[in-house]
mmCIF file of C-alpha atoms in Angstrom:
data_model
loop_
_atom_site.group_PDB
_atom_site.id
_atom_site.type_symbol
_atom_site.label_atom_id
_atom_site.label_comp_id
_atom_site.label_asym_id
_atom_site.label_seq_id
_atom_site.Cartn_x
_atom_site.Cartn_y
_atom_site.Cartn_z
ATOM 1 C CA GLN A 1 1.844 19.296 -1.629
ATOM 2 C CA VAL A 2 2.196 15.566 -1.646
ATOM 3 C CA GLN A 3 4.404 14.097 0.244
ATOM 4 C CA LEU A 4 5.812 10.387 0.513
ATOM 5 C CA VAL A 5 7.034 9.309 3.998
ATOM 6 C CA GLU A 6 9.104 6.005 4.231
ATOM 7 C CA SER A 7 9.628 3.937 7.011
ATOM 8 C CA GLY A 8 10.923 0.517 8.485
ATOM 9 C CA GLY A 9 14.401 0.292 7.748
ATOM 10 C CA GLY A 10 17.136 -0.865 9.203
ATOM 11 C CA LEU A 11 20.490 -2.838 10.495
ATOM 12 C CA VAL A 12 19.334 -7.026 10.066
ATOM 13 C CA GLN A 13 21.874 -9.935 9.435
ATOM 14 C CA ALA A 14 21.942 -11.423 6.128
ATOM 15 C CA GLY A 15 18.861 -13.951 5.861
ATOM 16 C CA GLY A 16 16.577 -11.882 7.698
ATOM 17 C CA SER A 17 13.860 -9.916 6.865
ATOM 18 C CA LEU A 18 12.394 -5.767 6.513
ATOM 19 C CA ARG A 19 9.490 -4.265 6.017
ATOM 20 C CA LEU A 20 9.286 -1.222 4.286
ATOM 21 C CA THR A 21 6.228 0.824 4.197
ATOM 22 C CA CYS A 22 5.701 4.679 2.089
ATOM 23 C CA ALA A 23 2.455 6.443 3.492
ATOM 24 C CA CYS A 24 0.734 8.868 0.746
ATOM 25 C CA SER A 25 -0.829 12.060 2.123
ATOM 26 C CA SER A 26 -2.496 12.815 -1.703
ATOM 27 C CA ARG A 27 -6.214 11.560 -1.659
ATOM 28 C CA LEU A 28 -5.522 10.612 -5.220
ATOM 29 C CA PHE A 29 -2.874 7.809 -4.120
ATOM 30 C CA SER A 30 -5.162 5.064 -5.983
ATOM 31 C CA LEU A 31 -4.130 6.793 -8.971
ATOM 32 C CA TYR A 32 -0.276 6.460 -9.630
ATOM 33 C CA VAL A 33 2.258 4.533 -9.990
ATOM 34 C CA MET A 34 4.039 3.422 -6.841
ATOM 35 C CA ALA A 35 7.501 2.034 -6.816
ATOM 36 C CA TRP A 36 10.326 1.482 -4.470
ATOM 37 C CA TYR A 37 14.233 1.892 -5.491
ATOM 38 C CA ARG A 38 17.404 2.238 -4.465
ATOM 39 C CA GLN A 39 20.493 3.518 -4.581
ATOM 40 C CA ALA A 40 24.020 2.058 -2.725
ATOM 41 C CA PRO A 41 27.030 4.069 -2.422
ATOM 42 C CA GLY A 42 28.845 5.145 -5.711
ATOM 43 C CA ASN A 43 25.488 3.679 -7.690
ATOM 44 C CA GLN A 44 22.721 4.854 -9.625
ATOM 45 C CA ARG A 45 19.429 4.574 -7.879
ATOM 46 C CA GLU A 46 17.836 1.627 -9.335
ATOM 47 C CA LEU A 47 14.382 0.336 -9.696
ATOM 48 C CA VAL A 48 13.292 -2.476 -6.594
ATOM 49 C CA ALA A 49 10.065 -2.701 -7.731
ATOM 50 C CA SER A 50 6.713 -1.163 -8.587
ATOM 51 C CA ILE A 51 2.973 -1.850 -8.886
ATOM 52 C CA THR A 52 0.336 -0.719 -10.721
ATOM 53 C CA SER A 53 -3.136 1.590 -9.310
ATOM 54 C CA GLY A 54 -4.630 -1.793 -10.253
ATOM 55 C CA GLY A 55 -2.672 -3.828 -8.450
ATOM 56 C CA ASP A 56 -0.137 -5.729 -10.729
ATOM 57 C CA PRO A 57 3.486 -5.849 -9.094
ATOM 58 C CA ASN A 58 6.892 -6.197 -11.574
ATOM 59 C CA TYR A 59 10.402 -6.819 -9.485
ATOM 60 C CA ALA A 60 14.329 -6.031 -10.964
ATOM 61 C CA ASP A 61 15.152 -9.793 -11.098
ATOM 62 C CA SER A 62 17.729 -9.446 -8.538
ATOM 63 C CA VAL A 63 14.939 -8.993 -6.022
ATOM 64 C CA LYS A 64 11.894 -11.214 -7.315
ATOM 65 C CA GLY A 65 11.084 -14.312 -5.501
ATOM 66 C CA ARG A 66 12.600 -12.422 -1.741
ATOM 67 C CA PHE A 67 10.550 -9.021 -2.540
ATOM 68 C CA THR A 68 6.998 -8.531 -2.597
ATOM 69 C CA ILE A 69 5.177 -4.513 -3.161
ATOM 70 C CA SER A 70 1.969 -4.222 -2.349
ATOM 71 C CA ARG A 71 -0.997 -1.454 -2.127
ATOM 72 C CA ASP A 72 -3.332 -0.428 0.357
ATOM 73 C CA ASN A 73 -4.879 2.395 -1.565
ATOM 74 C CA PRO A 74 -8.026 2.883 1.221
ATOM 75 C CA LYS A 75 -4.663 3.228 4.201
ATOM 76 C CA ASN A 76 -3.031 5.464 0.977
ATOM 77 C CA THR A 77 0.021 3.487 2.011
ATOM 78 C CA VAL A 78 2.404 1.112 -0.416
ATOM 79 C CA TYR A 79 4.869 -1.789 1.109
ATOM 80 C CA LEU A 80 7.922 -3.820 0.136
ATOM 81 C CA GLN A 81 8.498 -6.579 1.840
ATOM 82 C CA MET A 82 12.195 -8.133 1.823
ATOM 83 C CA ASN A 83 12.656 -11.143 2.991
ATOM 84 C CA SER A 84 16.083 -13.415 2.900
ATOM 85 C CA LEU A 85 18.356 -10.166 2.241
ATOM 86 C CA LYS A 86 21.936 -10.242 1.448
ATOM 87 C CA PRO A 87 24.759 -7.427 2.052
ATOM 88 C CA GLU A 88 23.890 -6.787 -1.769
ATOM 89 C CA ASP A 89 20.451 -5.476 -0.902
ATOM 90 C CA THR A 90 22.497 -2.687 1.320
ATOM 91 C CA ALA A 91 21.410 0.341 0.406
ATOM 92 C CA VAL A 92 18.603 3.864 0.982
ATOM 93 C CA TYR A 93 15.443 3.042 -0.138
ATOM 94 C CA TYR A 94 13.054 5.447 -1.962
ATOM 95 C CA CYS A 95 9.569 4.876 -2.247
ATOM 96 C CA ASN A 96 8.279 6.914 -5.446
ATOM 97 C CA ALA A 97 5.017 8.094 -6.316
ATOM 98 C CA LYS A 98 4.125 8.988 -10.473
ATOM 99 C CA ASN A 99 1.435 10.025 -12.537
ATOM 100 C CA LEU A 100 1.053 11.785 -16.393
ATOM 101 C CA VAL A 101 2.048 14.855 -14.193
ATOM 102 C CA GLN A 102 3.462 14.182 -11.015
ATOM 103 C CA ASN A 103 6.854 11.986 -10.288
ATOM 104 C CA ILE A 104 7.234 12.454 -6.061
ATOM 105 C CA TRP A 105 9.987 10.999 -4.036
ATOM 106 C CA GLY A 106 10.077 10.124 -0.431
ATOM 107 C CA GLN A 107 13.355 11.333 1.891
ATOM 108 C CA GLY A 108 14.572 7.489 2.126
ATOM 109 C CA ALA A 109 14.685 4.957 4.289
ATOM 110 C CA GLN A 110 18.526 3.138 5.293
ATOM 111 C CA VAL A 111 18.747 -0.462 5.535
ATOM 112 C CA THR A 112 21.279 -2.014 5.917
ATOM 113 C CA VAL A 113 22.430 -6.115 5.407
ATOM 114 C CA THR A 114 25.372 -7.599 7.521
ATOM 115 C CA SER A 115 27.492 -11.355 6.831
#
């Protein structure tokens, strides 16, 4: 069973930075489209950023220019570098791995940004 384990969440002041890391247990990691989603209390889960197996990124408008998604295929790891954080970025951030037959979620990492 494929597992995704997130780390790197925490509490930060507005304007600060955090880096989330997601480690994947699958040897087929390089074939997955990887993504980060987030869910704030009372809100639906939303896509933050995704990256194809070839390394092409895509971002939600709300994080463009502030967040960077990247992947290290030999390490089976995807990252989300978050800069210039805002209080509205506060949410649980989830790692996601997807291919034609699988849609896998991590357990989530809390990110809290104080003003």
